[in-house]
One Martini backbone bead per residue (centre of mass of N, CA, C, O) as a GRO file, in nm:
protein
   81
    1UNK     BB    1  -2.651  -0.536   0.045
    2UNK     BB    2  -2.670  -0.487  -0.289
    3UNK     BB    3  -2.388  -0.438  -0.539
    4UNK     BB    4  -2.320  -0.350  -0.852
    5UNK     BB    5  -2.132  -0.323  -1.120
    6UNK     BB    6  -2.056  -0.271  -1.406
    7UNK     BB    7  -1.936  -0.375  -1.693
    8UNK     BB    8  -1.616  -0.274  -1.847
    9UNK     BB    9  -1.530  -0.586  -1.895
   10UNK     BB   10  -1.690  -0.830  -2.115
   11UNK     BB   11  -1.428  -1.035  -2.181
   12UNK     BB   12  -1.415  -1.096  -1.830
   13UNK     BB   13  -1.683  -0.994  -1.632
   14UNK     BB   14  -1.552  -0.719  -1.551
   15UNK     BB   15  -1.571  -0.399  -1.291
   16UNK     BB   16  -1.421  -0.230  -1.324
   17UNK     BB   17  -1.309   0.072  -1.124
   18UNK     BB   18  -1.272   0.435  -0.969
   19UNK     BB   19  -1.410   0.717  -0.829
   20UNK     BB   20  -1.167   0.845  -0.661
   21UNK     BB   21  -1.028   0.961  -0.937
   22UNK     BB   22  -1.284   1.215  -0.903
   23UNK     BB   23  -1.212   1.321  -0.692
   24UNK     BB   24  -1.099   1.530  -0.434
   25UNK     BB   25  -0.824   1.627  -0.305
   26UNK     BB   26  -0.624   1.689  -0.015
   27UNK     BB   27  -0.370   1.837   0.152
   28UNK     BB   28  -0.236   1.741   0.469
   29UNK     BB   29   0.094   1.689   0.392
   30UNK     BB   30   0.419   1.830   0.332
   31UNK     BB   31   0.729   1.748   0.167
   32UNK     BB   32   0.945   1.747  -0.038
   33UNK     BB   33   0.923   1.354  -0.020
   34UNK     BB   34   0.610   1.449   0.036
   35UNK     BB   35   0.237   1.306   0.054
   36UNK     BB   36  -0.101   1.398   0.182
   37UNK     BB   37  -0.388   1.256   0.112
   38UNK     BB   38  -0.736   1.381   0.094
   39UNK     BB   39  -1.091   1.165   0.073
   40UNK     BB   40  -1.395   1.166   0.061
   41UNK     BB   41  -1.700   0.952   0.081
   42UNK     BB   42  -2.073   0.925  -0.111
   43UNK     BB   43  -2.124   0.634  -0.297
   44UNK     BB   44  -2.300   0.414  -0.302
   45UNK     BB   45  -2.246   0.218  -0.098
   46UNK     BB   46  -1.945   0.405  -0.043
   47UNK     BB   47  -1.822   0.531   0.260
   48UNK     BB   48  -1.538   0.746   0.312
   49UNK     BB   49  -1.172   0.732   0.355
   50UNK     BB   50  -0.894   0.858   0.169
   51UNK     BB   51  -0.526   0.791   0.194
   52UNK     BB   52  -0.252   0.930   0.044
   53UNK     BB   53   0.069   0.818   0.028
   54UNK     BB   54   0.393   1.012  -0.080
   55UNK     BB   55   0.710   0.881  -0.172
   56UNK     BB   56   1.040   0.984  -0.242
   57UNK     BB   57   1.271   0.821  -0.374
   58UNK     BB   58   1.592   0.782  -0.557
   59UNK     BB   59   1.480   0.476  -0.651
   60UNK     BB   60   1.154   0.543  -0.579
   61UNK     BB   61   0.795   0.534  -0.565
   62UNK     BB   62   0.558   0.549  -0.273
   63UNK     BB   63   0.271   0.380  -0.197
   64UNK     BB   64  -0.019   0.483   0.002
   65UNK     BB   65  -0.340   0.289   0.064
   66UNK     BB   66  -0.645   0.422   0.258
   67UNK     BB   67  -0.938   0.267   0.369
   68UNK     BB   68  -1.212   0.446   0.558
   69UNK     BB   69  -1.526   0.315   0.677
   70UNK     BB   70  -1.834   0.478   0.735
   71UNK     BB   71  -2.033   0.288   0.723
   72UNK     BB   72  -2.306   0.057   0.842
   73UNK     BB   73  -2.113  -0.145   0.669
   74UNK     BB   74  -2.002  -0.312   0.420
   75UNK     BB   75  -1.711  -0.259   0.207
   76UNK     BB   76  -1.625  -0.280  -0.068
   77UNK     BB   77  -1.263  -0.280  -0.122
   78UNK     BB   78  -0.975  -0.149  -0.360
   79UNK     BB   79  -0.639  -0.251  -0.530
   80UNK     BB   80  -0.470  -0.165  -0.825
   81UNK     BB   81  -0.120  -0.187  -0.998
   0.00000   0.00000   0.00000
């Protein structure tokens, strides 16, 4: 299956993207200087879940995303920040 992205840069020919920052998140569990996010997803091609573990230290704010692809092929994904 192919299937290609809009281009959203078109002065670099790139697709940038995110849908799952429009998806709802559940809080799966949390502590004063934590949280772990998650939620589903089924937006062709791209089924799977998504879990972000959030923890604040005195100096530093830490994020951790997980994406575990539940489709039946290859999903690309990624993360940049």
């Amino acid at each position: 299956i192919e299937h290609r992205m809009p281009i959203t840069r078109p002065d670099e020919g790139t697709a940038l993207h995110g849908f799952l920052r429009e998806q709802t998140w559940s809080v799966e569990a949390s502590a004063p200087d934590a949280v772990l996010l998650a939620c589903a997803f089924d937006r062709l091609p791209f089924r799977g879940i998504g879990r972000c573990a959030i923890r604040l230290a005195e100096d530093r704010l830490r994020l951790d995303l997980h994406l575990t692809n539940t489709a039946s092929s290859p999903t690309p994904s990624g993360c940049s920040g």
